[in-house]
Amino acid sequence: MKALTAYTGAVLAAGLLFSSAALALDFKPYGRGDYETLLKARAGRPLIVHFWSVICPACVAELPQWAKLAAARKDVDVIFVDTDDAEERDRAAGRLEKAGLASASHYGFADNFVEKLYFEVDRNWRGELPFTVLVTRDGARTTLAGGLDDPDLVNWLSRNVGK
Amino acid sequence: MKRIRRSGKSLVAALLMSVTAASAEEHAGPTSGNVESGPKPAMKHTAPACSDARPDCAMTVFPAFDRKGRLWVAFSVGKTVYAAASTNGGKNFAAPVVVATVGETGVIDSHGDARPKIVAMNDGGLLVAYTTRPDKQMIGTIFTARSTDGGRSFSTPQAMLAEGGQRFDAWAISPKGRIYAGWLDKTHALKAKAEGRDFAGSGVAFGWSDDGGATFNGKSILMDHACECCKMSAALDRDGLPVFAWRQVFEDGVRDHYAAKLSADGSSLSGGRVSDDNWAINSCPHQGPALAIDGAGVWHVAWFTKGKTRQGLFYAASRDGGKNFSPPEKIGDEAHAPAFAALLAVKDRLYRVWKEFDGNATSIPFQMSRDGGKTWSAPHVLATAADASDNPQLVANNKGAGYLSWVSHKEGYRLIPLPRDEKSASIR
């Protein structure tokens, strides 16, 4: 019995270690030029790039729904880009973990030249959030300013994913 | 890009239902949707230009001239808010004075529309205002600290309100020395949330001080449902009462603009909607309007929208106290994403500047009007920046000279005189 308890404890400890490692959010740096790199690396699969920020209540409110979408739609890559300064990254991580997005793919703005970053995505984007890019299997891009409730996103998913 | 939105909730429900259905049909496979496959970029990106206590190391710089003609700026670097003065037009600053340092977990609002501010009083006093966000994302606290010794020292910062959540303060000082403040206030939104009710945006609250910022009166919400993530702007009307402009959430989630004057007793607002852009969107534009009022009492507003009716940067004026506004006039070169306009009325001149980006460099074009905003000089670029930059600020000294105040990472802090006549406005 004692041995079993010790064993259970070890398993639990290992489990805790593993889960805390899995939960540790890794924001890859996102700077000028990275947008095209990201898209090239995922060419051939439907892709959603979602830009959000902790100072955007609409963004934070819909993160749990993004978690459901990312979990349910394994046939589309979803990348999250936090547009906050580095000093907000911890609270961004907190928001993502709370929403169930700890294991998703995360990038964080690591370049203050935000005009350039916006321009590379959409030359009419001035930083309004949430902002989402939809990329089809054959590379066609659509940008959406606004939330996950955008009917265009629903339509895009039904047209391009899960056929 | 579609911007009209019907009821969001039903769409989300429909989306998630379709998601569930689709994933049930999906073939099981080894490829996870979110596995990293791309090259991992090295840390090649530019860090903030510097971390010294200097205006040119700050993300945002807010200017004000004092009665002696000294330029003051408020800015933050890291966890500290500073005030610094220059006697040579921003070329050099005296050693900055620490106004406040926030704790390890706090963040100073200093990005884009949000920034520490400084106002100079007629009696030589200075007031610095800044917002910290100690825990949750939008729940801020506005602090003020005053100096009565010409900026050598500042009082211990005091919170405008201890609870409720406030951000995006805007300031105006009357000729009699009353300090007016407006801000976006989350108190009603938090109450609604606690009671399980929906509530769009923030309240719009106002307060004033007759003792140089030592105490504030009023501090009440006079209107609800301002867009919670865009700055307010303030200007003094010719009757000495303050006017404020902000982005308001109208019916169906339309985020257009509103401008209103605070009554003499501080209990009510009178004004109106600036334009019907019909930007129905559940998002944060992160871009509030600019406001200036000229000697004839004309209200001038500039704003950004991606509405169904119009998209871009616009200007309009009201000659009847906000009841009616002129038809929106487009500002800037649409090919270069014009944004973040600033307005300044000084003597008989009205200026507007804004930000444009051509894919490589940012520029600040300006225009001048000598007829109250009816006609404008051709746009000319006042300054450019090759890398990251703040939004442009306009400021006037007590002699009636206007300046562009702008900080950018590569070029540093610049105070650039605005042309004073048509001839010099057309050169450059």
XYZ file of N, CA, C and O in Angstrom, chain B residues 95-231:
548
model
N 16.579 67.396 -16.410
C 16.413 66.052 -15.838
C 14.947 65.828 -15.489
O 14.335 66.673 -14.839
N 14.361 64.734 -15.948
C 12.932 64.516 -15.701
C 12.633 64.289 -14.220
O 13.472 63.769 -13.481
N 11.458 64.726 -13.815
C 11.007 64.539 -12.441
C 10.120 63.297 -12.394
O 9.231 63.131 -13.240
N 10.379 62.432 -11.437
C 9.543 61.243 -11.290
C 8.206 61.653 -10.678
O 8.175 62.270 -9.608
N 7.132 61.345 -11.372
C 5.796 61.646 -10.848
C 5.268 60.450 -10.065
O 4.675 60.607 -9.003
N 5.488 59.259 -10.600
C 4.991 58.049 -9.930
C 5.673 56.827 -10.511
O 6.077 56.817 -11.672
N 5.813 55.815 -9.685
C 6.264 54.506 -10.143
C 5.222 53.486 -9.705
O 4.786 53.518 -8.551
N 4.806 52.655 -10.643
C 3.777 51.665 -10.286
C 4.447 50.367 -9.857
O 5.603 50.106 -10.179
N 3.686 49.564 -9.131
C 4.217 48.305 -8.620
C 4.474 47.295 -9.721
O 4.155 47.516 -10.890
N 5.038 46.197 -9.318
C 5.474 45.153 -10.251
C 4.346 44.687 -11.176
O 4.561 44.444 -12.353
N 3.129 44.584 -10.631
C 2.038 44.020 -11.437
C 1.251 45.075 -12.200
O 0.356 44.755 -12.950
N 1.557 46.329 -11.987
C 0.784 47.376 -12.647
C 1.330 47.714 -14.022
O 2.505 47.490 -14.330
N 0.461 48.249 -14.856
C 0.860 48.718 -16.181
C 0.388 50.152 -16.324
O -0.737 50.482 -15.956
N 1.241 51.015 -16.833
C 0.848 52.394 -17.109
C 0.280 52.450 -18.523
O 0.909 51.972 -19.466
N -0.899 53.015 -18.647
C -1.520 53.176 -19.965
C -0.696 54.149 -20.792
O -0.728 55.360 -20.548
N 0.038 53.635 -21.735
C 0.875 54.510 -22.542
C 1.110 53.857 -23.893
O 2.183 53.334 -24.174
N 0.061 53.874 -24.698
C 0.141 53.180 -25.973
C -0.978 53.702 -26.857
O -2.143 53.657 -26.471
N -0.632 54.194 -28.028
C -1.670 54.634 -28.961
C -2.516 55.744 -28.370
O -2.024 56.828 -28.060
N -3.804 55.467 -28.194
C -4.734 56.479 -27.696
C -4.530 56.807 -26.217
O -4.968 57.853 -25.756
N -3.940 55.903 -25.457
C -3.824 56.100 -24.008
C -2.436 56.609 -23.667
O -1.437 56.091 -24.165
N -2.372 57.602 -22.775
C -1.060 58.178 -22.462
C -1.133 59.028 -21.197
O -2.156 59.638 -20.920
N -0.038 59.114 -20.442
C 0.044 60.106 -19.377
C -0.041 61.510 -19.979
O 0.405 61.726 -21.114
N -0.613 62.426 -19.201
C -0.822 63.787 -19.715
C -0.351 64.805 -18.687
O -0.279 64.506 -17.500
N -0.081 66.005 -19.196
C 0.265 67.105 -18.294
C -0.505 68.336 -18.733
O -0.657 68.580 -19.937
N -1.034 69.064 -17.762
C -1.695 70.329 -18.074
C -1.077 71.417 -17.212
O -0.702 71.192 -16.063
N -0.949 72.594 -17.812
C -0.332 73.736 -17.122
C -1.412 74.742 -16.770
O -2.226 75.109 -17.611
N -1.411 75.166 -15.517
C -2.440 76.084 -15.048
C -1.981 77.538 -15.161
O -0.794 77.833 -15.229
N -2.980 78.425 -15.100
C -2.693 79.859 -15.220
C -1.815 80.366 -14.071
O -1.070 81.326 -14.220
N -1.932 79.734 -12.916
C -1.181 80.204 -11.746
C 0.211 79.571 -11.650
O 0.895 79.725 -10.638
N 0.609 78.869 -12.705
C 1.932 78.257 -12.716
C 1.940 76.815 -12.236
O 2.952 76.125 -12.339
N 0.818 76.369 -11.709
C 0.728 74.979 -11.262
C 0.711 74.012 -12.438
O 0.389 74.384 -13.573
N 1.097 72.772 -12.159
C 1.081 71.717 -13.175
C 0.302 70.526 -12.626
O 0.338 70.256 -11.418
N -0.382 69.827 -13.511
C -1.094 68.621 -13.103
C -0.734 67.504 -14.077
O -0.866 67.676 -15.291
N -0.270 66.402 -13.538
C -0.001 65.227 -14.370
C -1.081 64.195 -14.084
O -1.444 63.966 -12.920
N -1.623 63.620 -15.138
C -2.630 62.564 -14.982
C -2.153 61.328 -15.731
O -1.587 61.431 -16.821
N -2.348 60.188 -15.118
C -1.990 58.935 -15.791
C -2.924 57.848 -15.297
O -3.582 57.984 -14.257
N -2.986 56.765 -16.063
C -3.868 55.658 -15.735
C -3.039 54.394 -15.543
O -2.131 54.129 -16.329
N -3.358 53.672 -14.492
C -2.713 52.365 -14.318
C -3.776 51.288 -14.405
O -4.942 51.512 -14.086
N -3.337 50.154 -14.862
C -4.232 48.992 -14.886
C -3.601 47.938 -13.997
O -2.656 47.274 -14.385
N -4.085 47.808 -12.769
C -3.422 46.924 -11.823
C -3.714 45.443 -12.025
O -2.871 44.627 -11.755
N -4.898 45.094 -12.478
C -5.129 43.657 -12.638
C -5.810 43.341 -13.968
O -5.156 42.936 -14.902
N -7.112 43.591 -14.044
C -7.819 43.150 -15.236
C -7.565 44.080 -16.418
O -7.112 45.207 -16.258
N -7.967 43.629 -17.580
C -7.483 44.276 -18.796
C -7.954 45.709 -18.989
O -7.222 46.554 -19.413
N -9.205 46.006 -18.662
C -9.726 47.335 -18.975
C -10.047 48.125 -17.713
O -10.602 49.196 -17.777
N -9.778 47.566 -16.577
C -10.145 48.236 -15.335
C -8.975 49.101 -14.905
O -8.011 48.632 -14.316
N -9.087 50.365 -15.202
C -7.997 51.271 -14.885
C -8.335 52.177 -13.720
O -9.470 52.249 -13.272
N -7.321 52.857 -13.231
C -7.510 53.900 -12.227
C -6.767 55.134 -12.711
O -5.586 55.058 -13.061
N -7.473 56.261 -12.752
C -6.841 57.518 -13.157
C -6.249 58.180 -11.908
O -6.954 58.371 -10.916
N -4.982 58.496 -11.976
C -4.314 59.202 -10.882
C -3.927 60.600 -11.336
O -3.624 60.814 -12.513
N -3.921 61.535 -10.379
C -3.418 62.875 -10.669
C -2.371 63.239 -9.619
O -2.452 62.824 -8.467
N -1.392 64.001 -10.068
C -0.370 64.520 -9.144
C -0.121 65.962 -9.551
O -0.053 66.287 -10.731
N -0.007 66.868 -8.572
C 0.139 68.283 -8.905
C 1.465 68.838 -8.399
O 2.036 68.336 -7.423
N 1.893 69.845 -9.109
C 3.111 70.533 -8.691
C 2.776 71.997 -8.457
O 2.136 72.639 -9.296
N 3.192 72.513 -7.315
C 2.975 73.935 -7.027
C 4.308 74.677 -6.921
O 4.350 75.822 -6.490
N 5.385 73.970 -7.317
C 6.697 74.617 -7.244
C 7.388 74.624 -8.609
O 8.595 74.441 -8.721
N 6.535 74.816 -9.650
C 7.096 74.939 -10.989
C 7.671 73.651 -11.537
O 8.562 73.667 -12.389
N 7.142 72.518 -11.080
C 7.549 71.228 -11.632
C 8.777 70.625 -10.985
O 9.293 69.615 -11.464
N 9.262 71.234 -9.887
C 10.409 70.626 -9.195
C 9.986 69.355 -8.465
O 10.755 68.411 -8.362
N 8.751 69.349 -7.981
C 8.255 68.146 -7.305
C 6.763 68.005 -7.548
O 6.088 68.996 -7.879
N 6.278 66.785 -7.392
C 4.853 66.517 -7.577
C 4.297 65.862 -6.319
O 4.999 65.113 -5.620
N 3.022 66.156 -6.058
C 2.363 65.584 -4.877
C 2.203 64.074 -5.042
O 2.299 63.532 -6.146
N 1.956 63.402 -3.929
C 1.658 61.970 -3.994
C 0.424 61.784 -4.871
O -0.597 62.435 -4.643
N 0.485 60.933 -5.892
C -0.664 60.783 -6.787
C -1.900 60.301 -6.036
O -1.808 59.472 -5.138
N -3.041 60.885 -6.404
C -4.291 60.434 -5.804
C -5.223 59.927 -6.890
O -5.244 60.442 -8.005
N -5.986 58.909 -6.529
C -6.918 58.311 -7.492
C -8.113 59.228 -7.687
O -8.645 59.779 -6.722
N -8.526 59.413 -8.924
C -9.731 60.192 -9.207
C -10.922 59.511 -8.535
O -11.735 60.151 -7.891
N -11.001 58.205 -8.701
C -12.031 57.388 -8.051
C -11.363 56.091 -7.619
O -10.488 55.578 -8.311
N -11.776 55.578 -6.494
C -11.102 54.400 -5.954
C -11.624 53.099 -6.540
O -10.977 52.062 -6.441
N -12.801 53.145 -7.143
C -13.334 51.906 -7.703
C -14.125 52.190 -8.973
O -14.379 53.338 -9.318
N -14.507 51.139 -9.648
C -15.345 51.285 -10.835
C -14.594 51.106 -12.135
O -15.086 50.492 -13.057
N -13.387 51.621 -12.231
C -12.607 51.439 -13.457
C -12.726 52.620 -14.393
O -13.791 52.877 -14.957
N -11.640 53.368 -14.550
C -11.658 54.564 -15.405
C -10.448 54.557 -16.350
O -9.369 54.092 -15.968
N -10.682 55.057 -17.531
C -9.584 55.208 -18.502
C -9.874 56.410 -19.400
O -10.963 56.941 -19.414
N -8.885 56.749 -20.203
C -9.024 57.741 -21.273
C -9.517 59.099 -20.771
O -10.548 59.611 -21.197
N -8.753 59.678 -19.858
C -9.044 61.001 -19.359
C -8.734 62.066 -20.404
O -7.814 61.913 -21.206
N -9.522 63.142 -20.372
C -9.295 64.292 -21.254
C -9.479 65.550 -20.413
O -10.330 65.574 -19.521
N -8.689 66.585 -20.691
C -8.590 67.743 -19.793
C -8.790 69.066 -20.517
O -8.384 69.227 -21.658
N -9.408 70.010 -19.806
C -9.525 71.384 -20.314
C -9.522 72.322 -19.116
O -10.068 71.982 -18.056
N -8.893 73.477 -19.270
C -8.820 74.439 -18.169
C -9.503 75.732 -18.577
O -9.216 76.290 -19.652
N -10.419 76.193 -17.753
C -11.164 77.410 -18.088
C -10.302 78.635 -17.782
O -9.336 78.556 -17.015
N -10.660 79.780 -18.365
C -9.887 81.002 -18.091
C -9.872 81.339 -16.598
O -8.937 81.973 -16.112
N -10.901 80.914 -15.872
C -10.940 81.194 -14.428
C -10.125 80.193 -13.621
O -10.065 80.285 -12.392
N -9.537 79.228 -14.306
C -8.668 78.287 -13.609
C -9.348 77.006 -13.157
O -8.736 76.191 -12.463
N -10.602 76.816 -13.544
C -11.243 75.547 -13.202
C -10.685 74.452 -14.121
O -10.599 74.633 -15.336
N -10.300 73.336 -13.514
C -9.780 72.208 -14.297
C -10.928 71.231 -14.533
O -11.523 70.725 -13.572
N -11.222 70.994 -15.797
C -12.258 70.027 -16.143
C -11.628 68.720 -16.608
O -10.637 68.734 -17.339
N -12.231 67.629 -16.198
C -11.782 66.314 -16.674
C -12.987 65.510 -17.150
O -14.068 65.585 -16.560
N -12.786 64.779 -18.229
C -13.775 63.800 -18.668
C -13.070 62.473 -18.785
O -11.852 62.430 -18.992
N -13.778 61.385 -18.601
C -13.152 60.070 -18.765
C -14.209 59.015 -19.047
O -15.416 59.272 -18.913
N -13.757 57.865 -19.447
C -14.657 56.727 -19.673
C -14.667 55.898 -18.389
O -13.614 55.585 -17.842
N -15.863 55.569 -17.950
C -16.019 54.985 -16.623
C -16.784 53.668 -16.705
O -17.887 53.609 -17.217
N -16.185 52.630 -16.153
C -16.749 51.272 -16.249
C -17.743 50.936 -15.132
O -18.222 49.800 -15.056
N -18.027 51.901 -14.249
C -18.828 51.575 -13.063
C -20.161 50.905 -13.427
O -20.502 49.847 -12.879
N -20.900 51.508 -14.344
C -22.198 50.927 -14.706
C -22.035 49.596 -15.422
O -22.855 48.688 -15.271
N -20.984 49.485 -16.199
C -20.742 48.229 -16.927
C -20.448 47.095 -15.945
O -20.938 45.972 -16.108
N -19.673 47.400 -14.911
C -19.339 46.363 -13.929
C -20.573 45.956 -13.130
O -20.771 44.781 -12.824
N -21.411 46.950 -12.814
C -22.643 46.662 -12.077
C -23.537 45.752 -12.930
O -24.082 44.758 -12.439
N -23.656 46.089 -14.205
C -24.490 45.280 -15.089
C -23.946 43.854 -15.176
O -24.706 42.872 -15.124
N -22.640 43.756 -15.265
C -22.027 42.431 -15.371
C -22.319 41.606 -14.115
O -22.660 40.429 -14.184
N -22.204 42.266 -12.961
C -22.458 41.567 -11.697
C -23.902 41.104 -11.612
O -24.206 40.095 -10.979
N -24.778 41.844 -12.260
C -26.197 41.477 -12.226
C -26.597 40.615 -13.408
O -27.775 40.327 -13.614
N -25.626 40.255 -14.218
C -25.906 39.375 -15.347
C -26.592 40.055 -16.512
O -27.222 39.411 -17.340
N -26.483 41.390 -16.569
C -27.110 42.110 -17.682
C -26.064 42.476 -18.727
O -24.903 42.686 -18.395
N -26.505 42.579 -19.974
C -25.619 43.057 -21.032
C -25.465 44.568 -20.887
O -26.392 45.262 -20.481
N -24.293 45.073 -21.224
C -24.063 46.516 -21.165
C -23.007 46.843 -22.200
O -21.905 46.299 -22.159
N -23.352 47.731 -23.118
C -22.397 48.077 -24.168
C -21.492 49.210 -23.712
O -21.960 50.262 -23.274
N -20.197 49.002 -23.798
C -19.220 50.068 -23.593
C -19.092 50.557 -22.165
O -19.303 49.827 -21.205
N -18.725 51.850 -22.050
C -18.455 52.493 -20.769
C -19.386 53.686 -20.585
O -19.971 54.172 -21.547
N -19.435 54.195 -19.364
C -20.081 55.478 -19.140
C -19.121 56.612 -19.466
O -17.911 56.417 -19.564
N -19.683 57.805 -19.641
C -18.867 59.003 -19.838
C -19.037 59.867 -18.595
O -20.153 60.268 -18.268
N -17.948 60.122 -17.887
C -18.021 60.813 -16.600
C -17.212 62.100 -16.637
O -16.276 62.236 -17.441
N -17.586 63.013 -15.745
C -16.933 64.316 -15.718
C -16.705 64.777 -14.282
O -17.478 64.453 -13.382
N -15.648 65.541 -14.104
C -15.368 66.130 -12.803
C -14.639 67.441 -13.017
O -14.221 67.760 -14.133
N -14.507 68.223 -11.943
C -13.788 69.484 -12.067
C -13.149 69.842 -10.737
O -13.562 69.361 -9.678
N -12.130 70.675 -10.836
C -11.403 71.096 -9.637
C -11.254 72.610 -9.650
O -10.918 73.204 -10.679
N -11.532 73.220 -8.510
C -11.335 74.665 -8.365
C -10.150 74.988 -7.465
O -9.942 76.141 -7.088
N -9.395 73.960 -7.092
C -8.244 74.205 -6.221
C -6.964 73.622 -6.831
O -6.138 73.041 -6.137
N -6.865 73.795 -8.148
C -5.629 73.394 -8.818
C -5.395 71.898 -8.873
O -4.264 71.447 -9.039
N -6.461 71.121 -8.744
C -6.321 69.669 -8.854
C -6.141 68.965 -7.522
O -5.916 67.761 -7.479
N -6.262 69.722 -6.411
C -6.147 69.080 -5.096
C -7.370 68.200 -4.833
O -7.250 67.078 -4.330
N -8.551 68.707 -5.177
C -9.778 67.904 -5.036
C -10.628 68.067 -6.281
O -10.551 69.092 -6.972
N -11.431 67.047 -6.561
C -12.319 67.094 -7.728
C -13.770 66.907 -7.295
O -14.066 66.095 -6.409
N -14.650 67.689 -7.924
C -16.090 67.578 -7.660
C -16.778 66.944 -8.864
O -16.165 66.769 -9.911
N -18.071 66.706 -8.692
C -18.822 66.089 -9.786
C -18.520 64.605 -9.815
O -19.059 63.829 -9.043
N -17.614 64.218 -10.690
C -17.175 62.819 -10.798
C -18.370 61.878 -11.006
O -18.458 60.843 -10.378
N -19.296 62.312 -11.852
C -20.443 61.431 -12.087
C -20.593 61.104 -13.567
O -20.154 61.861 -14.438
N -21.237 59.974 -13.798
C -21.469 59.518 -15.171
C -22.710 60.213 -15.705
O -23.779 60.129 -15.107
N -22.567 60.917 -16.815
C -23.702 61.650 -17.375
C -24.287 60.979 -18.602
O -25.350 61.363 -19.079
N -23.591 60.012 -19.150
C -24.107 59.336 -20.331
C -23.493 57.938 -20.354
O -22.379 57.744 -19.872
N -24.224 56.985 -20.881
C -23.700 55.630 -20.942
C -23.378 55.213 -22.374
O -23.804 55.856 -23.328
N -22.630 54.122 -22.459
C -22.370 53.436 -23.716
C -21.392 54.137 -24.647
O -21.595 54.195 -25.860
N -20.341 54.694 -24.081
C -19.240 55.133 -24.936
C -18.427 53.893 -25.320
O -18.347 52.936 -24.551
N -17.820 53.939 -26.496
C -16.896 52.869 -26.891
C -15.747 52.895 -25.884
O -15.127 53.937 -25.663
N -15.458 51.750 -25.269
C -14.575 51.727 -24.107
C -13.098 51.718 -24.440
O -12.262 51.754 -23.541
N -12.734 51.647 -25.720
C -11.314 51.488 -26.031
C -10.760 52.609 -26.903
O -9.736 52.436 -27.551
N -11.456 53.755 -26.935
C -10.980 54.882 -27.734
C -10.910 56.121 -26.847
O -11.731 56.307 -25.965
N -9.941 56.980 -27.131
C -9.761 58.164 -26.293
C -10.930 59.137 -26.432
O -11.621 59.175 -27.443
